[in-house]
Amino acid sequence: MSEAVDKFPDFSWDTLPLYVHIRKQDAFSDEEAKFLSTFPLITLEKTTGMGTYGCTETGSIKAAEKIKGHNPNAKVLFYRNVIINYTFYSFDGELDDHDDWILKDVNGENAKALSQGFKLYDLSQSEVREWWINKALEVCDNPAIDGLFLDGNLKVLDKHYLTRIAKIPEEKKAEVVEGWHQMMSSIHEALDAKNKLQLANIVRARLDDSGVSCLQYFDGSYLEHFESTEKKGLEMEYLEKSIAAVQKAAQSGKIIALTLGLGEPSAKADYDDMREKADDLAKLKPRIEYCVGLFLIVAEKYSYLNIHDGYDVNCDRSGKCRSKIWLKHLAEYDRPLGEPLGPAEKRGENMYVRKFEHVKVKVNIKQKRAHLEWSDPSIKEDL
C-alpha cells in the first residue's frame, strides 16, 4: 500500500462504511469517546472541548487522544475554517494586533459573516496565509490528530457570497480567490509531507464544476446540502448534479464523507447543520432508507456515510441532549452489504439502481424513496 493510501481511514464493504461529524463544548465522556472510536473517520467541529479546556484546539487534541485510547486506527480530523475567523481558538487573540489582516467591505468597515458577525481573513495577503497555515500545522503535528478538515471554501468560491453578503469589492474578491488557491496549494504540500489527511467541504452542485476540479488540493470531500438548493423548481436538477459530482470524485479514489440529515433543517441553524422534528426514529425509517439508498448509488472505496440530526450533541438547559440519535447505532449499520457489482445505473428520469453482493438498491429521487432488497431473508422481513 502506498504512503498516500496508508493515511486513509480503514474501509470495508462488509457493512455500511460510516463517518461522524460532531461538536460538544464539554469534554467527551469515556462512553462517548468509545462510541466515536467505532467510526473510521471523525471530524471534531469548532468549539469541541472549549468549555472544559478553554479553546477548540486543546479540546480537539484531548478528545482525539481519548478516542485513540479505544481505537488507535480511527482517523480524527481537526476543524479549521479557511475564511471565517471563529473566535473559538486560543490563537485568535493574535489577530487583535493585525486589524489589517481582516477583510474590509465597500465602506472600509470589517466585513462580517453569519448572524454573529464573525470577521473574515484577507487571504489576498501572504502574511495572513502563512499565519493560517502555521496555526493549522501546529495542531496537526500532534500525533493524535490525523489531519485537517477545511471548511468555508464555498464562501470563497461562490459567485456572490463575498460580494453580496460580506459586501467586499469585486476586485478584492478576485484577489481573495487567488489567495485561497495559493493557500490550499501550500497547506496541501505541507500536510502531504507529514502524511496527514486533508478533507474539505468543497464538492457542491452550485459551483460551476461542482467543485470537483478543486479536489486537486485535498484527499477528499465532505458533503452537506447534497439534496437542497435555494432555487425553487430546480431541486431535481440540483440533486442529479450532486450525484454525478460525487460519483466522479469517488471513482477517482477520493474520500467521500456524505452527510444526510433526518428531520427538518432548523431555522436556528447558522454555522453548521442543525435539525428539528427527528424524535421518532420509527417514523423516520423511510427517510433513513432513502439516505442509505442515496449513499449506495454514489459510494466507492473510501466513501463514508453520516446520517445525523445535527452535529450539536451539547445538552440544553434542562440537561437534555440536542441530538436524538447521539450514542445510537441504527440497525441499518449492521446489515451485510458486500462489494458493489458495478456502478449505479440511471433508469428514466428519476430512478437509480445498483447491486451489491447482499443488497439491491432502487432510489427514486422524485419520490424521495429507496427500496433496499437485502439478500438475507431474515433481514428482508424487517423492512
Coordinates of C-alpha atoms in Angstrom, one line a residue:
M1 CA 0.0 0.0 0.0
S2 CA 1.3 3.4 -0.9
E3 CA 2.0 6.1 1.7
A4 CA -0.8 8.2 0.2
V5 CA -3.3 5.4 0.9
D6 CA -1.7 4.5 4.2
K7 CA -3.0 7.6 5.8
F8 CA -6.6 6.9 4.6
P9 CA -9.2 5.6 7.0
D10 CA -10.0 2.0 7.4
F11 CA -12.5 0.8 4.8
S12 CA -14.7 -2.3 4.4
W13 CA -17.7 -3.2 2.3
D14 CA -18.8 -5.7 5.0
T15 CA -21.4 -3.2 6.3
L16 CA -22.1 0.5 5.7
P17 CA -18.9 2.5 6.0
L18 CA -19.6 5.3 8.4
Y19 CA -18.4 8.9 9.2
V20 CA -19.2 11.2 12.1
H21 CA -19.1 14.9 12.3
I22 CA -19.6 16.2 15.8
R23 CA -19.2 19.1 18.3
K24 CA -19.6 19.3 22.1
Q25 CA -18.2 22.0 24.3
D26 CA -17.6 19.9 27.3
A27 CA -15.1 17.0 27.2
F28 CA -16.4 13.8 25.9
S29 CA -17.0 11.1 28.5
D30 CA -15.3 7.8 28.2
E31 CA -18.5 6.2 26.9
E32 CA -18.8 8.9 24.3
A33 CA -15.2 8.5 23.2
K34 CA -15.6 4.8 22.9
F35 CA -18.7 5.3 20.7
L36 CA -16.8 7.7 18.5
S37 CA -13.9 5.3 18.2
T38 CA -16.2 2.9 16.3
F39 CA -16.2 5.2 13.3
P40 CA -13.2 5.0 10.9
L41 CA -13.3 8.8 10.2
I42 CA -14.2 11.5 12.6
T43 CA -14.3 15.3 12.4
L44 CA -14.2 17.3 15.6
E45 CA -16.0 20.5 14.9
K46 CA -15.3 24.0 16.1
T47 CA -16.0 24.5 19.9
T48 CA -15.0 20.9 20.7
G49 CA -14.0 20.8 24.3
M50 CA -13.6 24.5 24.7
G51 CA -15.9 24.6 27.7
T52 CA -13.6 22.2 29.5
Y53 CA -10.2 23.2 28.1
G54 CA -10.7 26.8 27.1
C55 CA -10.1 26.5 23.4
T56 CA -11.0 24.3 20.4
E57 CA -7.5 23.2 19.6
T58 CA -6.8 21.8 23.1
G59 CA -10.3 20.3 23.3
S60 CA -9.8 18.6 20.0
I61 CA -6.4 17.2 20.9
K62 CA -7.8 15.9 24.2
A63 CA -10.8 14.3 22.5
A64 CA -8.6 12.7 19.9
E65 CA -6.3 11.2 22.5
K66 CA -9.3 9.7 24.3
I67 CA -10.7 8.3 21.1
K68 CA -7.4 6.8 20.1
G69 CA -7.2 5.2 23.5
H70 CA -10.1 3.0 22.4
N71 CA -9.1 2.6 18.7
P72 CA -5.7 3.8 17.5
N73 CA -6.8 3.2 13.9
A74 CA -9.6 5.8 14.0
K75 CA -8.8 8.9 11.9
V76 CA -9.5 12.1 13.7
L77 CA -9.6 15.5 11.9
F78 CA -9.1 19.0 13.4
Y79 CA -11.5 21.6 12.1
R80 CA -10.5 25.0 10.6
N81 CA -12.4 27.5 8.6
V82 CA -10.4 29.0 5.7
I83 CA -12.2 32.4 5.6
I84 CA -14.3 32.9 8.8
N85 CA -12.4 34.0 12.0
Y86 CA -14.4 31.9 14.5
T87 CA -13.3 33.1 17.9
F88 CA -13.1 29.7 19.5
Y89 CA -9.3 29.1 19.3
S90 CA -6.5 30.4 21.7
F91 CA -4.6 31.9 18.8
D92 CA -7.5 34.2 17.7
G93 CA -6.2 36.9 20.1
E94 CA -3.1 37.3 17.8
L95 CA -5.4 39.0 15.3
D96 CA -6.1 41.8 17.7
D97 CA -2.8 43.4 16.7
H98 CA -3.5 42.8 13.0
D99 CA -6.7 44.6 12.0
D100 CA -5.2 45.0 8.5
W101 CA -5.4 41.2 8.1
I102 CA -9.2 41.4 8.2
L103 CA -11.3 41.8 5.0
K104 CA -12.9 45.2 4.6
D105 CA -16.3 45.8 2.9
V106 CA -17.1 48.5 0.3
N107 CA -17.4 51.1 3.1
G108 CA -14.0 50.3 4.6
E109 CA -15.5 48.5 7.7
N110 CA -14.7 45.0 8.8
A111 CA -16.6 42.5 6.5
K112 CA -18.8 40.2 8.6
A113 CA -20.3 36.7 8.2
L114 CA -23.2 34.9 9.7
S115 CA -25.6 36.3 12.4
Q116 CA -22.8 36.6 14.9
G117 CA -20.8 39.0 12.7
F118 CA -17.6 37.0 12.6
K119 CA -14.7 38.7 10.8
L120 CA -13.2 37.3 7.6
Y121 CA -9.5 36.6 6.8
D122 CA -8.0 38.6 4.0
L123 CA -6.4 35.7 2.1
S124 CA -5.0 38.0 -0.5
Q125 CA -2.2 38.8 1.9
S126 CA 0.7 36.3 2.1
E127 CA 1.2 37.1 5.9
V128 CA -2.4 36.0 6.6
R129 CA -2.0 32.8 4.6
E130 CA 1.3 32.0 6.4
W131 CA -0.3 32.6 9.8
W132 CA -3.3 30.4 9.0
I133 CA -1.2 27.6 7.7
N134 CA 1.2 27.7 10.7
K135 CA -1.6 27.5 13.2
A136 CA -3.2 24.6 11.4
L137 CA 0.1 22.7 11.2
E138 CA 0.8 23.3 14.9
V139 CA -2.3 21.3 15.8
C140 CA -1.9 18.7 13.1
D141 CA 1.6 18.0 14.3
N142 CA 0.1 16.4 17.4
P143 CA 0.2 12.6 16.9
A144 CA -3.4 12.2 18.0
I145 CA -4.6 14.4 15.1
D146 CA -4.6 12.6 11.7
G147 CA -5.3 15.6 9.5
L148 CA -7.3 18.8 8.8
F149 CA -10.9 19.5 7.9
L150 CA -11.1 22.6 5.8
D151 CA -14.4 24.5 5.9
G152 CA -15.6 27.7 4.4
N153 CA -14.3 27.1 0.9
L154 CA -17.8 27.6 -0.7
K155 CA -18.0 31.1 0.8
V156 CA -14.8 32.0 -1.0
L157 CA -15.6 30.3 -4.3
D158 CA -19.3 31.1 -4.6
K159 CA -20.2 33.7 -7.2
H160 CA -21.9 36.1 -4.9
Y161 CA -21.2 35.4 -1.2
L162 CA -18.2 37.7 -0.6
T163 CA -19.6 40.5 -2.7
R164 CA -23.4 40.4 -1.9
I165 CA -23.4 39.0 1.7
A166 CA -20.0 40.2 3.0
K167 CA -20.1 43.2 0.7
I168 CA -16.4 43.3 -0.3
P169 CA -15.4 44.9 -3.6
E170 CA -15.3 42.7 -6.7
E171 CA -11.6 43.3 -7.3
K172 CA -10.8 42.3 -3.8
K173 CA -12.9 39.1 -4.1
A174 CA -10.7 38.1 -7.1
E175 CA -7.6 38.6 -5.0
V176 CA -9.1 36.6 -2.2
V177 CA -9.9 33.7 -4.5
E178 CA -6.4 33.7 -5.9
G179 CA -5.0 33.8 -2.3
W180 CA -7.2 30.8 -1.4
H181 CA -5.8 28.8 -4.3
Q182 CA -2.2 29.6 -3.2
M183 CA -3.0 28.7 0.5
M184 CA -4.7 25.4 -0.5
S185 CA -1.7 24.5 -2.6
S186 CA 0.7 25.3 0.3
I187 CA -1.2 23.6 3.0
H188 CA -1.7 20.6 0.8
E189 CA 2.1 20.3 0.2
A190 CA 2.8 20.8 3.9
L191 CA 0.3 18.2 5.2
D192 CA 1.1 15.7 2.5
A193 CA 4.8 15.8 3.6
K194 CA 3.6 15.0 7.1
N195 CA 1.3 12.2 5.8
K196 CA -1.7 13.9 7.2
L197 CA -5.2 13.8 5.8
Q198 CA -7.0 16.7 4.1
L199 CA -10.7 16.6 3.9
A200 CA -12.6 19.7 2.7
N201 CA -16.1 20.9 2.4
I202 CA -15.7 21.5 -1.4
V203 CA -17.9 19.4 -3.6
R204 CA -21.2 21.3 -4.1
A205 CA -23.6 21.3 -7.0
R206 CA -23.9 25.1 -7.0
L207 CA -20.3 25.6 -8.1
D208 CA -19.6 25.6 -11.9
D209 CA -18.0 22.2 -11.9
S210 CA -19.4 21.2 -8.6
G211 CA -16.0 21.9 -7.0
V212 CA -14.5 18.7 -8.4
S213 CA -11.5 20.4 -10.0
C214 CA -10.5 21.8 -6.6
L215 CA -10.1 18.3 -5.2
Q216 CA -6.5 18.5 -6.5
Y217 CA -5.8 20.1 -3.2
F218 CA -7.4 17.6 -0.9
D219 CA -7.7 13.8 -0.2
G220 CA -11.5 14.1 -0.4
S221 CA -14.7 16.0 0.2
Y222 CA -17.2 16.2 3.0
L223 CA -20.7 16.9 1.6
E224 CA -23.6 18.8 3.1
H225 CA -26.8 20.2 1.4
F226 CA -26.4 17.3 -1.0
E227 CA -30.1 17.4 -1.9
S228 CA -31.1 21.0 -1.3
T229 CA -31.0 24.2 -3.4
E230 CA -32.4 27.6 -2.7
K231 CA -33.7 27.8 -6.3
K232 CA -37.3 26.6 -6.4
G233 CA -38.2 24.2 -9.2
L234 CA -34.6 23.1 -9.7
E235 CA -34.4 20.5 -6.9
M236 CA -34.2 17.5 -9.2
E237 CA -31.6 19.1 -11.4
Y238 CA -29.6 20.0 -8.4
L239 CA -29.7 16.5 -6.9
E240 CA -28.8 14.9 -10.2
K241 CA -25.8 17.2 -10.5
S242 CA -24.8 16.4 -6.9
I243 CA -25.0 12.6 -7.6
A244 CA -22.9 13.0 -10.8
A245 CA -20.2 15.1 -9.0
V246 CA -19.9 12.6 -6.1
Q247 CA -19.7 9.7 -8.4
K248 CA -16.9 11.3 -10.4
A249 CA -15.0 12.2 -7.2
A250 CA -15.5 8.8 -5.6
Q251 CA -14.5 6.9 -8.7
S252 CA -11.3 8.9 -8.9
G253 CA -10.3 7.5 -5.5
K254 CA -11.1 10.5 -3.3
I255 CA -12.5 10.2 0.2
I256 CA -16.2 11.0 0.3
A257 CA -17.9 11.9 3.6
L258 CA -21.6 12.2 2.8
T259 CA -23.8 13.8 5.5
L260 CA -27.6 13.4 5.2
G261 CA -29.9 14.8 7.8
L262 CA -33.0 13.5 9.5
G263 CA -36.0 15.7 10.4
E264 CA -36.2 19.3 9.1
P265 CA -33.5 21.9 8.8
S266 CA -33.6 24.2 11.9
A267 CA -34.4 27.9 11.5
K268 CA -31.8 28.4 14.2
A269 CA -29.0 26.9 12.1
D270 CA -26.3 29.3 11.3
Y271 CA -22.7 28.0 11.3
D272 CA -23.5 24.3 10.8
D273 CA -26.3 21.9 10.1
M274 CA -29.0 21.7 12.8
R275 CA -32.2 19.7 12.6
E276 CA -35.7 19.5 14.2
K277 CA -38.5 17.0 14.3
A278 CA -36.2 14.0 14.5
D279 CA -37.7 12.5 17.6
D280 CA -39.4 9.3 16.3
L281 CA -36.9 7.0 14.5
A282 CA -39.7 4.6 13.6
K283 CA -41.5 7.3 11.6
L284 CA -38.1 8.3 10.1
K285 CA -37.4 4.8 8.8
P286 CA -38.4 5.7 5.1
R287 CA -36.0 8.7 5.4
I288 CA -33.2 6.6 6.8
E289 CA -33.6 4.1 4.0
Y290 CA -33.6 6.9 1.4
C291 CA -30.3 8.2 3.0
V292 CA -28.8 4.7 2.8
G293 CA -30.0 4.4 -0.8
L294 CA -28.6 7.8 -1.9
F295 CA -25.3 6.9 -0.4
L296 CA -25.1 3.5 -2.1
I297 CA -25.7 4.8 -5.6
V298 CA -22.6 7.1 -5.2
A299 CA -20.3 5.1 -2.9
E300 CA -16.9 3.7 -3.9
K301 CA -14.0 2.6 -1.8
Y302 CA -13.2 5.3 0.8
S303 CA -16.8 6.6 0.8
Y304 CA -18.4 7.0 4.2
L305 CA -22.0 7.9 5.3
N306 CA -23.1 10.1 8.2
I307 CA -26.9 10.1 8.9
H308 CA -27.5 12.7 11.6
D309 CA -29.9 15.1 13.2
G310 CA -27.4 17.8 13.6
Y311 CA -23.8 17.9 14.7
D312 CA -24.5 19.5 18.1
V313 CA -24.5 17.0 20.9
N314 CA -24.5 19.6 23.7
C315 CA -27.2 19.5 26.3
D316 CA -29.8 22.2 26.7
R317 CA -30.6 23.9 30.0
S318 CA -32.8 21.0 31.1
G319 CA -29.9 18.6 30.6
K320 CA -31.4 17.0 27.5
C321 CA -29.1 16.3 24.6
R322 CA -29.9 18.3 21.5
S323 CA -29.4 15.2 19.3
K324 CA -31.9 12.4 19.4
I325 CA -29.6 9.8 17.8
W326 CA -26.4 10.6 19.7
L327 CA -24.9 7.3 21.0
K328 CA -27.4 5.3 19.0
H329 CA -26.4 2.7 16.4
L330 CA -29.0 2.3 13.7
A331 CA -30.0 -1.3 12.7
E332 CA -29.1 -0.5 9.1
Y333 CA -25.5 -0.1 10.0
D334 CA -25.1 -3.8 10.8
R335 CA -26.7 -5.3 7.8
P336 CA -24.4 -7.2 5.4
L337 CA -23.5 -5.1 2.4
G338 CA -20.8 -6.7 0.3
E339 CA -18.9 -5.2 -2.6
P340 CA -20.7 -3.3 -5.4
L341 CA -21.3 -5.5 -8.5
G342 CA -21.0 -2.5 -10.8
P343 CA -21.7 1.2 -10.9
A344 CA -25.2 2.7 -10.4
E345 CA -27.5 2.9 -13.5
K346 CA -30.0 5.7 -14.1
R347 CA -33.3 4.4 -15.4
G348 CA -35.7 7.0 -16.8
E349 CA -35.7 10.5 -15.3
N350 CA -36.0 9.7 -11.6
M351 CA -34.7 6.2 -10.8
Y352 CA -31.2 4.9 -9.9
V353 CA -30.4 1.3 -9.4
R354 CA -27.3 -0.6 -8.2
K355 CA -26.5 -4.1 -7.0
F356 CA -24.2 -5.1 -4.2
E357 CA -23.3 -8.6 -3.0
H358 CA -26.1 -8.6 -0.4
V359 CA -28.5 -5.8 -1.4
K360 CA -30.3 -4.5 -4.5
V361 CA -30.8 -0.7 -4.4
K362 CA -33.5 1.3 -6.1
V363 CA -33.8 5.0 -5.5
N364 CA -36.5 7.3 -6.8
I365 CA -35.2 10.9 -6.3
K366 CA -38.6 12.4 -7.2
Q367 CA -40.5 10.5 -4.6
K368 CA -37.5 10.6 -2.2
R369 CA -37.9 6.9 -1.5
A370 CA -35.5 4.0 -1.7
H371 CA -36.2 0.2 -1.8
L372 CA -33.4 -1.9 -0.3
E373 CA -33.8 -5.6 -1.1
W374 CA -31.5 -7.5 1.2
S375 CA -30.4 -11.0 0.3
D376 CA -30.7 -12.3 3.9
P377 CA -34.5 -13.3 4.2
S378 CA -34.5 -12.5 7.9
I379 CA -33.3 -9.0 7.2
K380 CA -35.7 -8.5 4.3
E381 CA -38.6 -9.3 6.6
D382 CA -37.6 -6.4 8.9
L383 CA -38.0 -3.8 6.1

